[in-house]
Coordinates of C-alpha atoms and ligand atoms in Angstrom, one line a residue:
M30 CA -7.0 43.2 -9.9
T31 CA -9.9 42.2 -12.5
D32 CA -7.6 43.8 -15.7
Q33 CA -5.1 41.5 -14.4
R34 CA -6.9 38.4 -14.5
P35 CA -6.4 35.8 -17.4
I36 CA -9.2 35.6 -20.2
T37 CA -11.5 32.4 -20.1
T38 CA -10.6 30.4 -23.1
T39 CA -12.1 26.9 -24.2
D40 CA -9.5 24.2 -24.1
A41 CA -8.3 25.0 -27.6
G42 CA -7.3 28.3 -26.2
A43 CA -9.8 30.8 -27.8
P44 CA -11.2 33.7 -25.7
V45 CA -14.6 33.6 -24.4
A46 CA -17.4 35.8 -23.8
S47 CA -19.1 34.7 -20.7
D48 CA -18.7 31.9 -17.9
E49 CA -22.2 33.0 -16.7
H50 CA -24.8 33.4 -18.9
S51 CA -25.2 30.7 -21.9
L52 CA -26.3 31.8 -25.8
T53 CA -29.8 31.8 -26.3
V54 CA -32.8 33.2 -28.4
G55 CA -33.7 36.3 -26.5
A56 CA -33.2 36.9 -23.0
G57 CA -36.1 34.0 -22.4
G58 CA -35.6 31.9 -24.8
P59 CA -34.0 28.7 -26.0
N60 CA -30.0 27.5 -25.4
L61 CA -28.3 27.2 -28.7
L62 CA -26.5 24.0 -30.4
Q63 CA -23.8 26.5 -31.4
D64 CA -23.0 27.4 -27.5
T65 CA -20.0 25.0 -28.0
Y66 CA -18.5 26.3 -24.9
L67 CA -20.9 25.6 -22.6
L68 CA -21.0 22.2 -24.3
E69 CA -17.5 21.6 -24.1
K70 CA -17.9 22.5 -20.4
L71 CA -20.7 20.1 -19.8
A72 CA -19.0 17.4 -21.2
H73 CA -15.9 18.1 -19.6
F74 CA -18.1 18.4 -16.2
V75 CA -19.7 14.9 -16.8
R76 CA -16.1 13.2 -17.3
E77 CA -14.3 14.6 -14.3
R78 CA -14.0 11.0 -12.4
V79 CA -11.9 8.4 -13.5
P80 CA -12.4 5.1 -12.0
D81 CA -11.5 4.4 -8.5
R82 CA -8.5 2.3 -7.5
V83 CA -10.7 -1.0 -7.0
Y84 CA -9.5 -0.7 -3.1
H85 CA -7.1 1.6 -1.3
V86 CA -9.8 4.3 -3.0
K87 CA -9.7 6.7 0.0
G88 CA -6.0 8.4 0.8
G89 CA -3.8 11.3 1.0
G90 CA -0.1 11.9 0.2
A91 CA 2.7 14.5 0.2
F92 CA 5.8 14.8 -1.8
G93 CA 9.5 14.8 0.3
Y94 CA 12.7 13.3 0.1
F95 CA 14.7 9.8 1.2
E96 CA 17.9 10.4 2.6
V97 CA 20.6 8.0 2.6
T98 CA 22.0 7.7 6.3
Q99 CA 24.2 4.7 6.1
D100 CA 26.4 2.6 3.3
V101 CA 23.8 -0.4 1.6
T102 CA 26.8 -1.1 -1.1
P103 CA 27.2 -4.4 0.4
W104 CA 23.9 -5.5 -0.2
T105 CA 22.8 -3.4 -3.2
K106 CA 24.0 -1.8 -6.1
A107 CA 20.5 0.7 -6.5
A108 CA 21.8 4.0 -7.4
F109 CA 20.0 5.8 -5.6
L110 CA 21.4 4.1 -2.2
N111 CA 25.1 4.3 -3.1
K112 CA 26.3 7.0 -1.2
V113 CA 25.4 8.1 2.3
G114 CA 23.9 11.5 2.0
K115 CA 22.5 11.0 -1.4
R116 CA 18.8 12.6 -1.5
T117 CA 16.2 11.0 -3.8
P118 CA 12.7 12.9 -4.1
V119 CA 10.1 10.6 -3.1
L120 CA 6.1 10.8 -3.3
A121 CA 4.3 9.0 -0.1
R122 CA 0.8 8.0 -0.7
L123 CA -1.3 7.0 2.9
S124 CA -4.5 5.4 2.7
T125 CA -7.8 3.1 4.7
V126 CA -8.0 -0.3 2.5
A127 CA -11.8 -1.2 2.2
G128 CA -13.5 2.2 2.2
E129 CA -14.8 4.6 -0.6
E130 CA -13.8 8.4 -0.9
G131 CA -16.1 9.2 1.2
Y132 CA -15.3 7.1 4.1
A133 CA -14.1 7.4 7.4
D134 CA -10.2 8.1 7.8
T135 CA -10.3 6.8 11.3
D136 CA -12.2 3.6 10.5
R137 CA -10.8 0.2 12.0
D138 CA -8.4 -0.9 8.3
V139 CA -5.2 -1.7 7.5
R140 CA -3.6 1.6 6.4
G141 CA -1.6 1.6 2.5
F142 CA 2.3 3.0 2.8
A143 CA 2.9 3.7 -0.7
V144 CA 6.3 5.3 -1.4
K145 CA 7.7 6.1 -4.7
F146 CA 11.3 6.7 -5.4
Y147 CA 12.3 9.1 -8.4
T148 CA 15.6 7.7 -9.1
E149 CA 18.2 8.9 -11.4
E150 CA 17.8 4.9 -12.8
G151 CA 13.9 5.2 -12.7
N152 CA 11.2 5.1 -10.6
Y153 CA 11.3 2.2 -7.9
D154 CA 7.5 1.9 -6.2
M155 CA 7.4 0.2 -2.4
V156 CA 3.7 -0.5 -1.7
G157 CA 3.7 -1.1 1.6
N158 CA 1.0 -0.9 4.5
N159 CA 1.5 -0.1 8.0
T160 CA 1.4 -4.0 9.2
P161 CA 4.3 -6.2 8.7
V162 CA 1.7 -9.0 7.6
F163 CA -0.8 -9.7 5.3
F164 CA -4.3 -11.9 5.4
V165 CA -3.6 -14.3 2.9
R166 CA -0.1 -15.7 0.9
D167 CA -1.4 -16.4 -2.6
P168 CA -2.4 -14.1 -4.9
M169 CA -5.6 -16.8 -5.8
K170 CA -7.2 -16.1 -2.5
F171 CA -6.7 -11.8 -3.2
P172 CA -9.7 -10.8 -4.6
D173 CA -11.8 -13.0 -2.5
F174 CA -10.4 -11.7 0.2
I175 CA -11.1 -8.2 -0.8
H176 CA -14.8 -9.2 -1.6
S177 CA -15.3 -10.2 2.0
Q178 CA -14.6 -6.7 3.2
E179 CA -16.6 -4.7 0.4
R180 CA -20.4 -4.2 0.1
M181 CA -22.0 -7.4 0.0
P182 CA -24.2 -7.6 -3.7
D183 CA -28.2 -8.0 -1.9
S184 CA -27.7 -5.2 0.8
G185 CA -25.1 -3.0 -0.2
L186 CA -23.9 -2.6 3.1
R187 CA -20.5 -4.4 4.0
S188 CA -20.9 -7.3 6.5
N189 CA -19.1 -8.5 10.1
N190 CA -20.6 -12.0 8.7
A191 CA -18.5 -12.1 5.4
Q192 CA -15.5 -10.7 7.0
W193 CA -15.3 -13.5 9.9
D194 CA -16.8 -16.6 7.5
F195 CA -13.5 -15.8 5.0
W196 CA -11.0 -14.9 8.1
T197 CA -11.7 -18.2 10.2
L198 CA -12.0 -20.5 7.1
S199 CA -8.5 -18.8 6.1
P200 CA -6.3 -19.0 9.5
E201 CA -3.3 -18.0 7.6
S202 CA -5.1 -14.2 8.1
A203 CA -4.8 -14.7 12.2
H204 CA -1.7 -12.9 12.3
Q205 CA -2.9 -9.9 10.3
V206 CA -6.1 -10.1 11.6
T207 CA -4.6 -9.6 15.4
V208 CA -2.8 -6.6 14.6
L209 CA -6.0 -5.4 12.8
M210 CA -7.8 -6.1 16.0
S211 CA -5.7 -4.5 18.3
D212 CA -5.0 -0.4 18.8
R213 CA -3.1 -0.1 15.7
G214 CA -6.0 -0.8 13.7
T215 CA -6.8 2.4 14.3
P216 CA -4.2 4.7 14.1
R217 CA -4.1 8.3 15.9
T218 CA -2.6 9.6 12.3
W219 CA -0.9 8.2 9.5
R220 CA 1.9 10.1 10.6
H221 CA 1.9 8.0 13.9
M222 CA 2.3 4.9 12.2
N223 CA 4.9 2.5 10.9
G224 CA 5.1 1.8 7.2
Y225 CA 6.3 -2.0 6.1
S226 CA 7.0 -3.8 3.1
S227 CA 5.6 -6.6 4.3
D228 CA 6.5 -8.4 1.4
T229 CA 10.0 -9.5 0.9
Y230 CA 12.3 -8.6 -1.8
M231 CA 15.5 -9.2 -3.3
W232 CA 18.5 -6.6 -3.1
Q233 CA 21.7 -7.5 -5.3
N234 CA 25.1 -5.9 -5.0
A235 CA 27.3 -4.9 -8.1
A236 CA 29.4 -8.4 -7.2
G237 CA 26.6 -10.4 -8.2
E238 CA 25.5 -11.1 -4.5
R239 CA 21.9 -11.6 -3.8
F240 CA 19.6 -10.8 -0.5
W241 CA 16.0 -11.4 1.0
V242 CA 14.8 -8.1 2.5
K243 CA 12.0 -6.3 3.7
Y244 CA 11.3 -2.8 4.4
H245 CA 10.6 -0.8 7.6
F246 CA 9.4 2.6 7.8
K247 CA 9.9 3.4 11.3
T248 CA 7.9 6.4 12.2
E249 CA 9.7 9.1 14.0
Q250 CA 6.6 10.9 15.3
G251 CA 6.0 7.7 17.6
I252 CA 3.6 5.3 17.5
Q253 CA 0.1 6.5 18.3
N254 CA -3.2 5.0 18.1
M255 CA -7.0 5.4 18.9
T256 CA -9.0 3.6 20.9
D257 CA -11.8 1.9 19.6
A258 CA -14.1 4.3 20.8
E259 CA -12.2 7.7 19.6
A260 CA -11.9 6.3 16.4
K261 CA -15.5 5.9 16.1
A262 CA -16.4 9.3 17.7
M263 CA -13.8 11.3 15.0
R264 CA -15.9 9.1 12.8
A265 CA -18.6 11.6 13.6
E266 CA -16.2 14.5 14.2
D267 CA -14.2 14.9 11.0
L268 CA -14.1 12.2 8.1
D269 CA -11.0 13.4 6.4
F270 CA -9.2 13.1 9.8
H271 CA -5.9 12.1 8.5
R272 CA -6.2 13.8 5.1
R273 CA -6.4 17.3 7.2
D274 CA -3.8 15.9 9.7
L275 CA -1.1 15.4 7.0
R276 CA -1.6 18.4 5.2
D277 CA -1.7 20.3 7.9
S278 CA 1.2 19.3 9.8
I279 CA 2.9 20.0 6.5
L280 CA 1.5 23.6 6.2
R281 CA 2.3 24.2 10.0
R282 CA 5.9 23.5 8.8
E283 CA 5.9 19.9 11.2
H284 CA 7.3 17.4 8.4
P285 CA 6.8 14.3 9.4
A286 CA 10.0 11.7 9.0
W287 CA 10.2 7.9 9.1
R288 CA 13.8 6.3 9.7
V289 CA 13.9 3.6 7.3
E290 CA 15.5 0.3 8.2
M291 CA 16.5 -3.1 6.8
Q292 CA 15.7 -6.8 7.5
I293 CA 18.5 -8.8 5.4
M294 CA 18.6 -12.6 5.2
P295 CA 21.3 -14.0 3.3
V296 CA 19.9 -16.6 0.4
A297 CA 21.6 -19.1 1.3
D298 CA 19.6 -18.9 5.3
A299 CA 15.8 -19.3 3.6
A300 CA 16.0 -22.9 2.8
G301 CA 16.3 -23.9 5.9
Y302 CA 14.7 -21.2 8.1
R303 CA 12.4 -22.7 10.4
F304 CA 9.5 -21.2 8.7
N305 CA 8.7 -20.0 5.4
P306 CA 10.5 -16.4 4.8
F307 CA 8.4 -15.8 1.9
D308 CA 5.5 -16.3 3.5
I309 CA 3.8 -12.8 3.8
T310 CA 2.0 -13.9 7.0
K311 CA 4.9 -14.2 8.7
V312 CA 7.5 -11.5 10.3
W313 CA 11.3 -12.0 10.3
P314 CA 11.6 -12.2 14.1
H315 CA 14.6 -9.6 15.3
R316 CA 16.5 -11.4 17.1
D317 CA 17.1 -13.5 14.2
Y318 CA 17.4 -10.7 11.4
P319 CA 17.5 -7.0 13.6
T320 CA 16.4 -4.2 11.8
I321 CA 19.7 -2.2 9.7
P322 CA 19.2 1.8 9.9
I323 CA 19.5 3.0 6.2
G324 CA 18.0 6.2 5.6
R325 CA 15.5 8.6 6.5
M326 CA 12.3 10.0 4.6
V327 CA 10.8 13.3 5.4
L328 CA 7.4 14.7 3.7
N329 CA 7.4 18.3 3.0
R330 CA 5.4 19.4 0.2
N331 CA 1.6 19.1 -0.6
P332 CA 0.2 18.2 -3.5
E333 CA -0.9 21.4 -5.7
N334 CA -3.6 19.6 -6.7
F335 CA -5.3 16.8 -5.2
F336 CA -6.5 15.0 -8.3
A337 CA -3.6 15.6 -10.6
E338 CA -0.9 14.3 -8.0
I339 CA -2.9 11.7 -5.6
V340 CA -5.6 10.3 -7.5
Q341 CA -3.9 10.0 -10.9
A342 CA -0.5 8.6 -8.7
A343 CA 0.2 5.2 -10.0
F344 CA 1.9 3.0 -7.7
D345 CA 3.3 -0.2 -9.3
V346 CA 4.7 -3.0 -7.2
A347 CA 7.0 -4.1 -10.8
N348 CA 8.3 -0.5 -10.8
M349 CA 12.0 -1.6 -9.6
V350 CA 15.5 -0.6 -10.2
P351 CA 18.8 -2.3 -10.9
G352 CA 19.9 -3.9 -7.6
I353 CA 16.3 -4.9 -6.3
G354 CA 13.9 -7.4 -7.7
P355 CA 11.1 -9.5 -6.9
S356 CA 11.6 -12.8 -4.6
P357 CA 9.6 -15.9 -5.0
D358 CA 6.9 -14.5 -1.9
R359 CA 3.8 -15.5 -4.0
M360 CA 2.4 -12.3 -3.3
V361 CA 4.9 -10.3 -5.0
L362 CA 4.4 -12.1 -7.9
G363 CA 1.0 -11.8 -8.5
R364 CA 1.2 -8.1 -7.5
M365 CA 3.7 -7.4 -10.4
F366 CA 0.8 -7.9 -12.7
A367 CA -1.9 -6.1 -11.1
Y368 CA -0.9 -2.5 -10.4
G369 CA 0.0 -2.0 -13.8
D370 CA -3.3 -3.3 -15.4
S371 CA -5.1 -1.3 -12.6
N372 CA -3.3 2.2 -13.5
R373 CA -3.5 1.2 -17.4
Y374 CA -7.9 1.0 -16.7
R375 CA -8.1 4.0 -14.7
T376 CA -6.2 6.5 -16.1
G377 CA -4.9 5.0 -19.7
P378 CA -2.1 3.2 -21.5
N379 CA 0.0 6.1 -21.2
Y380 CA -0.1 6.8 -17.4
A381 CA 3.6 7.4 -16.9
Q382 CA 3.7 10.3 -19.1
L383 CA 1.6 12.0 -16.5
P384 CA 4.0 14.7 -14.3
V385 CA 3.7 12.6 -10.9
N386 CA 4.4 9.3 -12.5
R387 CA 6.9 9.9 -15.2
P388 CA 10.9 9.2 -14.3
L389 CA 13.3 12.0 -13.7
N390 CA 15.2 10.2 -16.6
E391 CA 13.8 9.7 -20.2
A392 CA 11.9 6.9 -20.9
H393 CA 12.8 5.0 -24.2
N394 CA 11.2 2.1 -25.5
Y395 CA 9.3 0.8 -28.8
N396 CA 5.7 1.3 -26.8
K397 CA 3.5 3.5 -29.4
D398 CA 0.6 5.9 -29.6
G399 CA -2.6 5.0 -27.2
P400 CA -4.9 7.6 -25.7
M401 CA -3.9 10.3 -24.9
R402 CA 0.3 9.8 -25.5
Y403 CA 1.8 13.1 -24.7
H404 CA 5.7 12.4 -24.9
H405 CA 7.5 11.0 -28.0
N406 CA 10.7 10.5 -29.5
G407 CA 10.4 12.6 -32.8
N408 CA 11.1 9.8 -35.4
Q409 CA 12.8 7.2 -33.2
A410 CA 12.5 3.8 -35.0
V411 CA 9.5 2.5 -33.5
Y412 CA 10.8 -1.4 -34.0
A413 CA 13.7 -3.8 -32.5
P414 CA 16.0 -4.5 -33.4
N415 CA 16.7 -1.6 -35.9
S416 CA 19.7 -0.2 -38.1
Y417 CA 18.8 3.6 -36.8
G418 CA 20.2 4.2 -33.7
G419 CA 16.9 3.1 -31.7
P420 CA 18.1 2.2 -27.8
A421 CA 18.6 -1.2 -26.9
G422 CA 19.0 -3.3 -23.4
D423 CA 22.0 -4.5 -22.0
P424 CA 21.7 -7.9 -20.6
R425 CA 25.2 -7.5 -19.3
R426 CA 24.6 -4.7 -17.1
F427 CA 20.9 -5.1 -16.6
A428 CA 20.6 -8.7 -16.0
D429 CA 16.9 -9.9 -14.5
P430 CA 17.2 -10.5 -11.1
S431 CA 16.6 -13.7 -10.8
W432 CA 16.9 -17.2 -8.6
T433 CA 17.3 -20.9 -9.3
V434 CA 14.4 -23.2 -9.4
E435 CA 15.5 -27.0 -9.4
G436 CA 14.2 -29.8 -10.5
A437 CA 10.8 -28.4 -9.2
E438 CA 7.7 -29.6 -11.6
I439 CA 4.5 -27.5 -12.3
M440 CA 1.9 -27.5 -10.0
R441 CA -0.7 -25.9 -7.5
A442 CA 0.1 -26.5 -4.1
A443 CA 0.6 -24.7 -1.1
Y444 CA 4.6 -23.6 -0.3
E445 CA 6.9 -26.6 1.1
A446 CA 6.5 -27.1 4.5
H447 CA 9.0 -25.5 7.1
P448 CA 8.9 -27.0 10.3
E449 CA 7.4 -23.9 11.9
D450 CA 4.7 -22.5 9.4
D451 CA 2.0 -22.7 11.6
D452 CA -0.5 -19.9 11.9
F453 CA -0.7 -19.1 14.8
I454 CA 2.5 -19.2 16.8
Q455 CA 3.3 -15.5 16.0
P456 CA 0.0 -13.7 16.8
G457 CA 0.2 -16.2 20.0
R458 CA 3.7 -14.6 20.9
L459 CA 2.4 -10.9 20.0
Y460 CA -0.5 -11.4 22.1
R461 CA 1.5 -13.3 24.9
D462 CA 5.1 -11.1 24.9
V463 CA 4.7 -8.0 22.9
M464 CA 1.5 -6.5 23.7
T465 CA 0.9 -4.7 27.2
P466 CA -2.2 -5.8 29.6
A467 CA -3.9 -3.1 28.6
D468 CA -3.0 -3.7 24.6
R469 CA -4.6 -7.2 25.1
D470 CA -7.5 -5.6 27.2
H471 CA -8.3 -4.0 23.6
L472 CA -7.7 -6.5 21.2
V473 CA -10.3 -8.3 23.4
T474 CA -13.0 -5.8 23.6
N475 CA -11.9 -4.7 19.9
I476 CA -12.5 -8.3 18.5
A477 CA -15.6 -8.5 20.8
A478 CA -17.2 -5.3 19.3
H479 CA -16.6 -6.6 15.7
L480 CA -17.2 -10.6 16.0
G481 CA -20.6 -10.0 18.7
T482 CA -22.1 -7.7 16.1
D483 CA -24.1 -9.6 13.0
V484 CA -22.3 -12.8 12.9
E485 CA -24.0 -15.8 12.7
R486 CA -23.8 -18.3 15.8
F487 CA -21.8 -21.0 14.2
I488 CA -18.8 -18.7 12.6
Q489 CA -18.7 -16.8 16.2
E490 CA -18.1 -20.7 17.1
R491 CA -15.7 -21.4 14.5
A492 CA -14.2 -17.5 15.4
V493 CA -13.3 -18.9 19.4
R494 CA -12.9 -22.5 19.1
D495 CA -10.8 -22.3 15.4
Y496 CA -9.3 -18.8 15.5
W497 CA -8.8 -17.4 19.1
A498 CA -8.0 -20.3 21.1
K499 CA -5.4 -21.4 18.7
V500 CA -3.5 -18.1 18.8
D501 CA -4.4 -18.0 22.8
P502 CA -6.6 -20.1 25.1
D503 CA -6.9 -17.1 27.1
L504 CA -7.6 -15.2 24.6
G505 CA -10.3 -17.4 23.5
A506 CA -11.9 -17.4 26.6
R507 CA -11.9 -13.7 27.1
V508 CA -13.4 -13.5 23.5
A509 CA -15.9 -16.3 24.0
E510 CA -17.2 -14.4 27.4
Q511 CA -17.7 -11.1 26.2
I512 CA -19.7 -12.5 22.9
G513 CA -21.7 -14.5 25.4
L514 CA -20.5 -17.8 24.6
A515 CA -20.1 -18.8 27.9
A516 CA -20.3 -22.5 27.6
M517 CA -16.9 -21.8 25.6
S518 CA -15.1 -19.4 28.0
R519 CA -13.2 -21.4 30.2
Ligands
NDP196 P1 10.2 -8.6 19.2 O1 10.0 -8.4 20.4 O2 11.7 -8.3 18.4 O3 9.4 -7.4 18.0 C1 8.5 -7.1 18.6 C2 8.0 -6.1 17.5 O4 6.5 -5.9 17.9 C3 8.3 -4.3 18.3 O5 9.8 -4.1 17.8 C4 7.8 -3.5 17.5 O6 7.9 -2.9 16.3 C5 6.5 -4.3 17.2 N1 4.9 -4.0 18.1 C6 5.3 -3.5 19.8 N2 4.0 -3.4 20.0 C7 3.1 -3.7 19.2 C8 1.8 -4.1 19.4 N3 1.5 -3.6 20.3 N4 1.2 -4.6 18.3 C9 1.8 -4.8 17.4 N5 3.4 -5.0 17.3 C10 3.8 -4.1 18.2 O7 9.7 -9.8 18.9 P2 9.7 -10.2 17.2 O8 10.6 -9.5 16.2 O9 10.4 -12.2 17.6 O10 8.3 -10.5 17.1 C11 7.2 -10.9 18.0 C12 6.1 -10.2 17.0 O11 5.8 -9.0 17.5 C13 5.6 -10.7 16.2 O12 4.8 -12.1 15.6 C14 5.1 -9.7 15.5 O13 3.4 -9.7 15.6 C15 5.4 -8.5 16.3 N6 5.9 -7.6 15.1 C16 6.9 -7.8 14.7 C17 8.1 -7.3 13.6 C18 9.4 -7.7 13.3 O14 9.4 -7.6 12.1 N7 9.5 -9.0 13.7 C19 7.6 -6.0 13.2 C20 6.0 -5.8 14.2 C21 5.2 -6.8 14.6 P3 7.8 -2.1 15.1 O15 8.6 -1.0 16.0 O16 8.0 -2.4 13.8 O17 6.0 -1.3 15.3
HEM197 C1 -3.6 -0.8 -4.4 C2 -4.1 -5.7 -6.2 C3 -1.7 -6.5 -2.1 C4 -0.8 -2.5 -0.4 C5 -3.9 -1.6 -4.9 C6 -4.4 -1.8 -6.6 C7 -4.4 -3.4 -6.8 C8 -3.9 -3.7 -6.2 C9 -4.9 -3.6 -8.1 C10 -4.9 -0.7 -7.0 C11 -3.9 0.1 -7.7 C12 -4.2 1.4 -8.7 O1 -5.2 1.5 -9.0 O2 -3.4 2.1 -8.3 C13 -3.4 -5.9 -5.1 C14 -3.1 -7.8 -5.4 C15 -2.3 -8.0 -3.8 C16 -2.1 -6.9 -3.3 C17 -3.8 -8.3 -6.6 C18 -2.4 -9.8 -4.0 C19 -1.6 -10.6 -4.8 C20 -1.3 -6.2 -1.3 C21 -0.3 -6.2 0.0 C22 0.0 -5.1 -0.1 C23 -0.8 -4.1 -1.0 C24 0.3 -7.3 0.1 C25 0.5 -4.5 1.3 C26 2.1 -4.8 1.6 C27 -1.4 -2.2 -1.4 C28 -1.4 -0.3 -1.5 C29 -2.1 0.3 -2.3 C30 -2.3 -0.8 -3.0 C31 -0.8 0.5 -0.5 C32 -2.5 1.6 -2.8 C33 -1.4 2.1 -3.4 C34 -1.5 3.7 -3.5 O3 -1.5 4.5 -2.6 O4 -2.2 4.1 -4.9 N1 -3.5 -3.5 -5.2 N2 -2.7 -5.7 -3.7 N3 -1.2 -4.8 -1.6 N4 -2.4 -2.0 -2.7 FE1 -2.6 -4.3 -3.4

């Protein structure tokens, strides 16, 4: 057994004498500077961490495939979607949002749902969440939103007060906070939740026709949630419950699967729609745009090395392929900057060359050098245009996806108003028409537990008067009663 082991080497491959004893002057003497193997070992050790993602830090993931189950060529020319039965390898990373690496998986939070499709025309990243909407609709407010969820500068503690202060001063958050405070804010496992693009993207077919689309990944395991009490109990039992569950289910060969369904809106519908379809705080009602099943995602392989393949996985909203593009959804446009920037910061400018991030096809362009550059194209010309056969773009085949903006002035303003751009209509429908009586009871107690703890009275009053009572008067009254604001309760 021992004889078959490889010899330890330095990173440069030279064999070393021992992994147990450092080099000393006699058995009791001092260590020597010439013990470069020890120096290399310690120096590498102190550099083991890379900066965390700025949020969505705690996560897990697995590899698998996506299979096309319906002809979608009327809507997109994306090569990986061009044939029923076609399979594309994927990596999915599921995560919590607010907590750090050691945080409890089951705490109330939105869950990230990021999927990297390794397609023949480059990587396509669908970076969504387990909720169909989001807290804010303009990227300008995003860092402020995240700051309100994080630890406070003075105490180092997370603050319910800050969260409710931000939410109640940002009424567009009401829909997302309703979902977050429902039992969908505590999914039983990552396998038992849906994924949504939430944002709106563009699909474009071979004839150049454009469509606005939203992605829905519907769990085949069925939606299952924990109650607030179950989630809190699991915090004490297993901080890594979701990460462990995904890994164990794949080890048991119970491969989690999701049906992928699309909502597809012809471009011409958008301007006259009763609310702004690019506003991420709204869903497109199913009766207007029913979901169309297009494929199936299966996760069937655990990472071999968590750091190399999950921590260093770099998802980027800007990774799109021909046939898929952005939309006038401001959040998408803001996100198209932030992810690549974060990845360059975390893992360096050549992060896309890491095995987990590199595309199946060869990348060819004029980016050069930088730390940890691995891939190169020999002596290919390093400037364009050139006379030496370097790569060239093709504006005819790969024109940037686009849309028309007419006669508009540059300004800072809210989205143009549509008749039903109201922040409270959709969460009100969710509360009244979709939730069961038990869902509503849990929503009330979950809100009361959170809003009732360490939140200043004037913010509690605002949350009842200007937020929950506007979602639904009955909901406002029930929350008021449970947090002891008797005068506001009916
Ligand atoms: P529908 O009655 O057609 O759709 C309601 C949808 O809500 C369901 O299909 C299901 O979608 C989801 N849902 C079911 N139970 C719950 C729950 N307890 N908490 C949260 N979501 C639940 O109506 P509309 O399409 O007009 O939507 C009405 C409301 O439903 C929306 O305002 C929104 O809050 C919510 N919703 C709508 C979605 C959409 O894309 N239209 C998606 C998810 C929620 P799913 O299978 O995707 O979970
Ligand atoms: C991660 C920015 C909105 C889902 C991240 C990261 C950044 C970022 C910088 C870390 C990326 C990394 O280092 O790997 C932003 C900005 C937003 C925004 C600026 C708004 C303008 C959203 C929305 C969603 C979302 C609306 C969901 C629909 C995610 C997910 C991750 C993530 C799932 C984790 C990806 C992974 O698993 O690596 N975001 N984000 N974000 N974001 Fe956002």
